């Protein structure tokens, strides 16, 4: 039963919970973390760890996608980002970092980011980025917005992508386009493709269920909210309590599973995951995997040079993010971020190791079983 709170005469709001509001409660016999599996499968593609990288130029270059893929995760290239617009992306990123580090004009980095994103997309550049990842033998995934999905997808399919990610701050099963353009009906769109589609973000049970009915292989919950980097709350007034949102989407998955007689759609959490404990709690709430942004951007392999910004920061008229410094001094390797060893007592390194140990302490051997672990809400 939903917990409704009266916020004024005739107006109620639902009480919801963040990941920080809940705790995992072990209640079974413990097991060795070596007996725990963190693998999961999305359509025909199997991954050793439940980690995707947020599709921002600050994080996912073709080389980073390859490195994450070799370690069992999935790097998602932003199909509308700099890798498809400029041949010298490394130089452009260095320019952005220099502007951010100068601290003379706090708005200058975002202005420059918008200018760089205003350059036309060049199909050859994007195809080359896709080919680089594909030729390395790892799963190739590219993100497009609902507004541009119909126009960009054919060239991505020709380039050889394995997975398509239709991703926006908040999306629905049908996107109403501007002017005389035909609305994007995701169900029709997905049915015409030969590759699996992951779609999101969503914020509630109803929207998640509608997206599952489109034929999506996975549904993203959240919009990548990151304290200090995303400003969607300030700009749009939209907030997303991740613990509740994930649990709602997991309930939609159960309903859809019953509705279809067995079709399982993966729930992917995207937002407010800054530590290995947060990752464990996201899985415990019902997620099959999680999108990480700033936590991965600290890695030496990330192209942002110790800085992070979400893909929404480049919006031409309503930017919803800023450049955030995430690493100072020597940056850890991606191996240390994912699997350790860690010397940080707060969970910013060894994400997968922390998740494995949480599962082991709770007595669960795989991710789907761990979704049944007991939870409590802090008073």
GROMACS .gro file of C-alpha atoms in nm:
model
  379
    1UNK     CA    1   0.000   0.000   0.000
    2UNK     CA    2   0.139   0.339  -0.098
    3UNK     CA    3   0.232   0.576   0.185
    4UNK     CA    4   0.064   0.906   0.095
    5UNK     CA    5   0.133   1.230   0.277
    6UNK     CA    6  -0.090   1.535   0.266
    7UNK     CA    7   0.119   1.835   0.161
    8UNK     CA    8  -0.175   2.076   0.157
    9UNK     CA    9  -0.552   2.079   0.132
   10UNK     CA   10  -0.653   1.841  -0.145
   11UNK     CA   11  -0.293   1.763  -0.246
   12UNK     CA   12  -0.106   1.451  -0.150
   13UNK     CA   13   0.239   1.318  -0.230
   14UNK     CA   14   0.384   0.971  -0.208
   15UNK     CA   15   0.653   0.901   0.050
   16UNK     CA   16   0.954   0.754  -0.128
   17UNK     CA   17   1.303   0.636  -0.041
   18UNK     CA   18   1.657   0.694  -0.160
   19UNK     CA   19   1.926   0.428  -0.152
   20UNK     CA   20   2.071   0.606   0.151
   21UNK     CA   21   1.741   0.550   0.335
   22UNK     CA   22   1.761   0.171   0.328
   23UNK     CA   23   1.991  -0.102   0.454
   24UNK     CA   24   2.044  -0.465   0.361
   25UNK     CA   25   1.966  -0.712   0.640
   26UNK     CA   26   2.138  -1.052   0.611
   27UNK     CA   27   1.918  -1.332   0.740
   28UNK     CA   28   2.065  -1.651   0.590
   29UNK     CA   29   2.380  -1.852   0.640
   30UNK     CA   30   2.686  -1.675   0.507
   31UNK     CA   31   2.901  -1.810   0.227
   32UNK     CA   32   3.242  -1.746   0.076
   33UNK     CA   33   3.253  -1.454  -0.167
   34UNK     CA   34   3.435  -1.691  -0.403
   35UNK     CA   35   3.109  -1.886  -0.431
   36UNK     CA   36   2.918  -1.581  -0.556
   37UNK     CA   37   2.841  -1.503  -0.922
   38UNK     CA   38   2.789  -1.145  -1.039
   39UNK     CA   39   2.715  -1.241  -1.400
   40UNK     CA   40   2.397  -1.149  -1.584
   41UNK     CA   41   2.266  -1.183  -1.937
   42UNK     CA   42   2.090  -0.928  -2.158
   43UNK     CA   43   1.930  -1.102  -2.453
   44UNK     CA   44   2.211  -1.303  -2.616
   45UNK     CA   45   2.490  -1.112  -2.441
   46UNK     CA   46   2.643  -1.230  -2.115
   47UNK     CA   47   2.834  -1.000  -1.881
   48UNK     CA   48   3.054  -1.099  -1.589
   49UNK     CA   49   2.974  -0.790  -1.382
   50UNK     CA   50   2.651  -0.585  -1.351
   51UNK     CA   51   2.814  -0.260  -1.454
   52UNK     CA   52   2.738  -0.030  -1.748
   53UNK     CA   53   2.915   0.299  -1.811
   54UNK     CA   54   2.707   0.616  -1.850
   55UNK     CA   55   2.709   0.731  -2.216
   56UNK     CA   56   2.902   1.053  -2.177
   57UNK     CA   57   3.214   1.166  -2.361
   58UNK     CA   58   3.381   1.224  -2.025
   59UNK     CA   59   3.374   0.851  -1.963
   60UNK     CA   60   3.312   0.629  -2.266
   61UNK     CA   61   3.559   0.654  -2.549
   62UNK     CA   62   3.599   0.357  -2.782
   63UNK     CA   63   3.911   0.253  -2.591
   64UNK     CA   64   3.735   0.280  -2.253
   65UNK     CA   65   3.444   0.074  -2.385
   66UNK     CA   66   3.695  -0.191  -2.488
   67UNK     CA   67   3.868  -0.193  -2.148
   68UNK     CA   68   3.539  -0.216  -1.959
   69UNK     CA   69   3.416  -0.485  -2.197
   70UNK     CA   70   3.729  -0.693  -2.139
   71UNK     CA   71   3.654  -0.678  -1.767
   72UNK     CA   72   3.301  -0.804  -1.812
   73UNK     CA   73   3.106  -0.478  -1.817
   74UNK     CA   74   2.943  -0.271  -2.090
   75UNK     CA   75   3.054   0.071  -2.208
   76UNK     CA   76   2.785   0.267  -2.392
   77UNK     CA   77   2.909   0.521  -2.647
   78UNK     CA   78   2.704   0.839  -2.683
   79UNK     CA   79   2.594   0.825  -3.047
   80UNK     CA   80   2.515   1.197  -3.037
   81UNK     CA   81   2.834   1.294  -2.858
   82UNK     CA   82   3.176   1.417  -2.960
   83UNK     CA   83   3.300   1.084  -3.098
   84UNK     CA   84   3.061   1.123  -3.389
   85UNK     CA   85   3.124   1.493  -3.442
   86UNK     CA   86   3.499   1.554  -3.416
   87UNK     CA   87   3.807   1.369  -3.535
   88UNK     CA   88   4.023   1.507  -3.252
   89UNK     CA   89   3.807   1.429  -2.949
   90UNK     CA   90   4.102   1.395  -2.711
   91UNK     CA   91   4.207   1.752  -2.789
   92UNK     CA   92   3.852   1.877  -2.741
   93UNK     CA   93   3.828   1.702  -2.404
   94UNK     CA   94   4.160   1.851  -2.296
   95UNK     CA   95   4.026   2.194  -2.390
   96UNK     CA   96   3.715   2.140  -2.178
   97UNK     CA   97   3.920   2.023  -1.880
   98UNK     CA   98   4.149   2.325  -1.910
   99UNK     CA   99   3.848   2.557  -1.905
  100UNK     CA  100   3.707   2.381  -1.599
  101UNK     CA  101   4.038   2.391  -1.416
  102UNK     CA  102   4.090   2.762  -1.489
  103UNK     CA  103   3.785   2.845  -1.275
  104UNK     CA  104   3.768   3.193  -1.433
  105UNK     CA  105   3.418   3.158  -1.575
  106UNK     CA  106   3.211   2.876  -1.424
  107UNK     CA  107   2.978   2.878  -1.725
  108UNK     CA  108   3.255   2.865  -1.987
  109UNK     CA  109   3.302   2.484  -1.989
  110UNK     CA  110   2.933   2.416  -2.052
  111UNK     CA  111   2.915   2.687  -2.318
  112UNK     CA  112   3.210   2.527  -2.495
  113UNK     CA  113   3.058   2.180  -2.455
  114UNK     CA  114   2.738   2.306  -2.620
  115UNK     CA  115   2.941   2.456  -2.905
  116UNK     CA  116   3.125   2.128  -2.962
  117UNK     CA  117   2.796   1.938  -2.968
  118UNK     CA  118   2.656   2.183  -3.222
  119UNK     CA  119   2.894   2.048  -3.486
  120UNK     CA  120   2.719   1.815  -3.733
  121UNK     CA  121   2.729   1.442  -3.680
  122UNK     CA  122   2.962   1.266  -3.922
  123UNK     CA  123   2.849   0.908  -3.988
  124UNK     CA  124   3.201   0.800  -4.079
  125UNK     CA  125   3.341   0.903  -3.741
  126UNK     CA  126   3.070   0.724  -3.546
  127UNK     CA  127   3.107   0.414  -3.762
  128UNK     CA  128   3.482   0.415  -3.697
  129UNK     CA  129   3.423   0.433  -3.322
  130UNK     CA  130   3.180   0.142  -3.338
  131UNK     CA  131   3.419  -0.060  -3.554
  132UNK     CA  132   3.704  -0.004  -3.307
  133UNK     CA  133   3.500  -0.155  -3.024
  134UNK     CA  134   3.353  -0.433  -3.235
  135UNK     CA  135   3.693  -0.536  -3.371
  136UNK     CA  136   3.822  -0.572  -3.015
  137UNK     CA  137   3.573  -0.853  -2.961
  138UNK     CA  138   3.357  -0.693  -2.692
  139UNK     CA  139   2.986  -0.612  -2.698
  140UNK     CA  140   2.919  -0.284  -2.877
  141UNK     CA  141   2.645  -0.054  -2.746
  142UNK     CA  142   2.551   0.297  -2.858
  143UNK     CA  143   2.309   0.546  -2.705
  144UNK     CA  144   2.067   0.762  -2.905
  145UNK     CA  145   1.796   0.999  -2.784
  146UNK     CA  146   1.428   0.933  -2.857
  147UNK     CA  147   1.427   1.244  -3.076
  148UNK     CA  148   1.702   1.112  -3.303
  149UNK     CA  149   1.656   0.736  -3.276
  150UNK     CA  150   1.480   0.696  -3.609
  151UNK     CA  151   1.740   0.899  -3.800
  152UNK     CA  152   2.056   0.756  -3.642
  153UNK     CA  153   1.973   0.388  -3.593
  154UNK     CA  154   2.010   0.274  -3.958
  155UNK     CA  155   2.371   0.392  -3.977
  156UNK     CA  156   2.446   0.235  -3.638
  157UNK     CA  157   2.306  -0.097  -3.754
  158UNK     CA  158   2.517  -0.072  -4.066
  159UNK     CA  159   2.822  -0.002  -3.849
  160UNK     CA  160   2.758  -0.326  -3.662
  161UNK     CA  161   2.631  -0.243  -3.313
  162UNK     CA  162   2.520  -0.528  -3.087
  163UNK     CA  163   2.289  -0.329  -2.858
  164UNK     CA  164   2.095  -0.005  -2.903
  165UNK     CA  165   2.025   0.217  -2.602
  166UNK     CA  166   1.740   0.467  -2.643
  167UNK     CA  167   1.809   0.699  -2.355
  168UNK     CA  168   1.682   1.030  -2.222
  169UNK     CA  169   1.623   1.196  -1.886
  170UNK     CA  170   1.266   1.064  -1.886
  171UNK     CA  171   1.117   0.874  -2.179
  172UNK     CA  172   0.786   0.706  -2.257
  173UNK     CA  173   0.665   0.434  -2.490
  174UNK     CA  174   0.571   0.699  -2.746
  175UNK     CA  175   0.770   1.019  -2.797
  176UNK     CA  176   0.568   1.306  -2.944
  177UNK     CA  177   0.795   1.487  -3.186
  178UNK     CA  178   0.812   1.856  -3.268
  179UNK     CA  179   0.612   2.000  -3.556
  180UNK     CA  180   0.492   1.766  -3.827
  181UNK     CA  181   0.735   1.486  -3.744
  182UNK     CA  182   0.581   1.147  -3.682
  183UNK     CA  183   0.585   1.041  -3.314
  184UNK     CA  184   0.836   0.770  -3.223
  185UNK     CA  185   0.638   0.462  -3.126
  186UNK     CA  186   0.893   0.247  -2.948
  187UNK     CA  187   0.695  -0.074  -2.989
  188UNK     CA  188   0.686  -0.036  -3.367
  189UNK     CA  189   1.044   0.090  -3.376
  190UNK     CA  190   1.183  -0.199  -3.170
  191UNK     CA  191   0.985  -0.463  -3.361
  192UNK     CA  192   1.158  -0.358  -3.682
  193UNK     CA  193   1.511  -0.401  -3.543
  194UNK     CA  194   1.731  -0.708  -3.536
  195UNK     CA  195   1.926  -0.595  -3.229
  196UNK     CA  196   1.805  -0.582  -2.868
  197UNK     CA  197   1.708  -0.241  -2.732
  198UNK     CA  198   1.752  -0.099  -2.383
  199UNK     CA  199   1.529   0.202  -2.310
  200UNK     CA  200   1.501   0.459  -2.032
  201UNK     CA  201   1.499   0.644  -1.809
  202UNK     CA  202   1.179   0.575  -1.630
  203UNK     CA  203   1.069   0.679  -1.285
  204UNK     CA  204   0.767   0.470  -1.192
  205UNK     CA  205   0.585   0.138  -1.227
  206UNK     CA  206   0.347   0.250  -1.500
  207UNK     CA  207   0.610   0.389  -1.735
  208UNK     CA  208   0.839   0.092  -1.676
  209UNK     CA  209   0.557  -0.149  -1.761
  210UNK     CA  210   0.471   0.046  -2.076
  211UNK     CA  211   0.835   0.033  -2.190
  212UNK     CA  212   0.852  -0.340  -2.122
  213UNK     CA  213   0.549  -0.388  -2.345
  214UNK     CA  214   0.738  -0.224  -2.633
  215UNK     CA  215   0.967  -0.526  -2.654
  216UNK     CA  216   1.268  -0.364  -2.488
  217UNK     CA  217   1.523  -0.612  -2.354
  218UNK     CA  218   1.606  -0.382  -2.065
  219UNK     CA  219   1.460  -0.076  -1.896
  220UNK     CA  220   1.677   0.194  -1.740
  221UNK     CA  221   1.549   0.340  -1.412
  222UNK     CA  222   1.670   0.692  -1.341
  223UNK     CA  223   1.856   0.960  -1.531
  224UNK     CA  224   2.208   0.927  -1.394
  225UNK     CA  225   2.163   1.164  -1.102
  226UNK     CA  226   2.498   1.246  -0.947
  227UNK     CA  227   2.547   1.496  -0.667
  228UNK     CA  228   2.750   1.790  -0.794
  229UNK     CA  229   2.721   1.689  -1.161
  230UNK     CA  230   2.354   1.658  -1.257
  231UNK     CA  231   2.121   1.955  -1.217
  232UNK     CA  232   1.792   1.807  -1.336
  233UNK     CA  233   1.631   1.887  -1.002
  234UNK     CA  234   1.733   2.252  -1.021
  235UNK     CA  235   1.642   2.292  -1.389
  236UNK     CA  236   1.330   2.078  -1.426
  237UNK     CA  237   1.221   2.019  -1.067
  238UNK     CA  238   1.231   1.645  -1.135
  239UNK     CA  239   1.377   1.416  -0.874
  240UNK     CA  240   1.394   1.040  -0.857
  241UNK     CA  241   1.420   0.847  -0.528
  242UNK     CA  242   1.618   0.551  -0.654
  243UNK     CA  243   1.528   0.283  -0.398
  244UNK     CA  244   1.156   0.332  -0.460
  245UNK     CA  245   1.199   0.373  -0.836
  246UNK     CA  246   1.398   0.051  -0.869
  247UNK     CA  247   1.150  -0.143  -0.656
  248UNK     CA  248   0.860  -0.007  -0.863
  249UNK     CA  249   1.029  -0.112  -1.188
  250UNK     CA  250   1.102  -0.455  -1.042
  251UNK     CA  251   0.731  -0.486  -0.960
  252UNK     CA  252   0.652  -0.392  -1.320
  253UNK     CA  253   0.891  -0.664  -1.433
  254UNK     CA  254   0.701  -0.921  -1.223
  255UNK     CA  255   0.369  -0.801  -1.361
  256UNK     CA  256   0.501  -0.818  -1.717
  257UNK     CA  257   0.647  -1.163  -1.654
  258UNK     CA  258   0.301  -1.285  -1.550
  259UNK     CA  259   0.134  -1.098  -1.835
  260UNK     CA  260   0.352  -1.257  -2.102
  261UNK     CA  261   0.393  -1.599  -1.947
  262UNK     CA  262   0.765  -1.572  -1.891
  263UNK     CA  263   0.934  -1.283  -2.076
  264UNK     CA  264   1.194  -1.130  -1.842
  265UNK     CA  265   1.296  -0.768  -1.894
  266UNK     CA  266   1.609  -0.650  -1.715
  267UNK     CA  267   1.594  -0.353  -1.481
  268UNK     CA  268   1.903  -0.130  -1.494
  269UNK     CA  269   1.951   0.132  -1.221
  270UNK     CA  270   2.101   0.465  -1.324
  271UNK     CA  271   2.163   0.723  -1.054
  272UNK     CA  272   2.296   0.798  -0.705
  273UNK     CA  273   2.529   0.498  -0.699
  274UNK     CA  274   2.858   0.627  -0.561
  275UNK     CA  275   2.988   0.330  -0.361
  276UNK     CA  276   2.993  -0.047  -0.365
  277UNK     CA  277   2.729  -0.040  -0.091
  278UNK     CA  278   2.500   0.165  -0.315
  279UNK     CA  279   2.550  -0.088  -0.594
  280UNK     CA  280   2.458  -0.371  -0.359
  281UNK     CA  281   2.146  -0.187  -0.241
  282UNK     CA  282   2.038  -0.116  -0.600
  283UNK     CA  283   2.057  -0.488  -0.679
  284UNK     CA  284   1.878  -0.570  -0.355
  285UNK     CA  285   1.593  -0.337  -0.452
  286UNK     CA  286   1.546  -0.533  -0.774
  287UNK     CA  287   1.797  -0.410  -1.031
  288UNK     CA  288   1.979  -0.660  -1.251
  289UNK     CA  289   2.263  -0.417  -1.322
  290UNK     CA  290   2.359  -0.055  -1.271
  291UNK     CA  291   2.490   0.235  -1.476
  292UNK     CA  292   2.792   0.404  -1.319
  293UNK     CA  293   2.916   0.747  -1.416
  294UNK     CA  294   3.136   0.947  -1.181
  295UNK     CA  295   3.265   0.637  -0.996
  296UNK     CA  296   3.416   0.506  -1.321
  297UNK     CA  297   3.536   0.849  -1.434
  298UNK     CA  298   3.804   0.844  -1.164
  299UNK     CA  299   3.980   0.561  -1.350
  300UNK     CA  300   4.303   0.637  -1.532
  301UNK     CA  301   4.154   0.489  -1.849
  302UNK     CA  302   3.861   0.735  -1.855
  303UNK     CA  303   3.911   1.009  -2.118
  304UNK     CA  304   3.781   1.295  -1.900
  305UNK     CA  305   4.111   1.351  -1.722
  306UNK     CA  306   3.962   1.324  -1.374
  307UNK     CA  307   3.649   1.523  -1.462
  308UNK     CA  308   3.294   1.404  -1.513
  309UNK     CA  309   2.981   1.547  -1.668
  310UNK     CA  310   2.656   1.374  -1.768
  311UNK     CA  311   2.541   1.359  -2.129
  312UNK     CA  312   2.254   1.599  -2.047
  313UNK     CA  313   2.507   1.873  -1.971
  314UNK     CA  314   2.546   1.935  -2.345
  315UNK     CA  315   2.179   2.009  -2.416
  316UNK     CA  316   2.171   2.313  -2.649
  317UNK     CA  317   1.907   2.511  -2.460
  318UNK     CA  318   1.842   2.339  -2.126
  319UNK     CA  319   2.173   2.195  -1.999
  320UNK     CA  320   2.122   1.976  -1.694
  321UNK     CA  321   2.471   1.912  -1.570
  322UNK     CA  322   2.804   2.062  -1.489
  323UNK     CA  323   3.167   1.953  -1.494
  324UNK     CA  324   3.263   1.784  -1.169
  325UNK     CA  325   3.620   1.704  -1.058
  326UNK     CA  326   3.617   1.342  -0.943
  327UNK     CA  327   3.983   1.263  -0.897
  328UNK     CA  328   4.281   1.446  -0.752
  329UNK     CA  329   4.639   1.335  -0.788
  330UNK     CA  330   4.717   0.988  -0.918
  331UNK     CA  331   4.411   0.819  -1.063
  332UNK     CA  332   4.343   0.451  -0.989
  333UNK     CA  333   4.327   0.195  -1.265
  334UNK     CA  334   3.994   0.066  -1.389
  335UNK     CA  335   4.090  -0.271  -1.241
  336UNK     CA  336   4.116  -0.117  -0.894
  337UNK     CA  337   3.786   0.069  -0.934
  338UNK     CA  338   3.606  -0.250  -1.033
  339UNK     CA  339   3.782  -0.534  -0.852
  340UNK     CA  340   4.042  -0.379  -0.622
  341UNK     CA  341   4.252  -0.396  -0.426
  342UNK     CA  342   4.112  -0.099  -0.237
  343UNK     CA  343   4.259   0.127   0.028
  344UNK     CA  344   3.943   0.339   0.051
  345UNK     CA  345   3.721   0.255   0.351
  346UNK     CA  346   3.415   0.421   0.196
  347UNK     CA  347   3.355   0.194  -0.102
  348UNK     CA  348   3.475   0.407  -0.394
  349UNK     CA  349   3.710   0.129  -0.510
  350UNK     CA  350   3.651  -0.244  -0.565
  351UNK     CA  351   3.283  -0.202  -0.654
  352UNK     CA  352   3.241  -0.561  -0.764
  353UNK     CA  353   3.433  -0.694  -0.466
  354UNK     CA  354   3.208  -0.500  -0.230
  355UNK     CA  355   2.899  -0.632  -0.406
  356UNK     CA  356   3.027  -0.990  -0.392
  357UNK     CA  357   3.100  -0.964  -0.021
  358UNK     CA  358   2.757  -0.814   0.051
  359UNK     CA  359   2.595  -1.102  -0.136
  360UNK     CA  360   2.812  -1.354   0.049
  361UNK     CA  361   2.739  -1.204   0.391
  362UNK     CA  362   2.369  -1.223   0.307
  363UNK     CA  363   2.396  -1.584   0.191
  364UNK     CA  364   2.308  -1.539  -0.177
  365UNK     CA  365   2.501  -1.686  -0.468
  366UNK     CA  366   2.367  -1.491  -0.767
  367UNK     CA  367   2.214  -1.155  -0.851
  368UNK     CA  368   1.854  -1.267  -0.902
  369UNK     CA  369   1.851  -1.445  -0.567
  370UNK     CA  370   2.005  -1.140  -0.399
  371UNK     CA  371   1.702  -0.937  -0.508
  372UNK     CA  372   1.511  -1.125  -0.235
  373UNK     CA  373   1.735  -1.010   0.052
  374UNK     CA  374   1.574  -0.838   0.348
  375UNK     CA  375   1.569  -0.458   0.362
  376UNK     CA  376   1.500  -0.205   0.634
  377UNK     CA  377   1.420   0.165   0.622
  378UNK     CA  378   1.609   0.399   0.850
  379UNK     CA  379   1.395   0.593   1.093
   0.00000   0.00000   0.00000
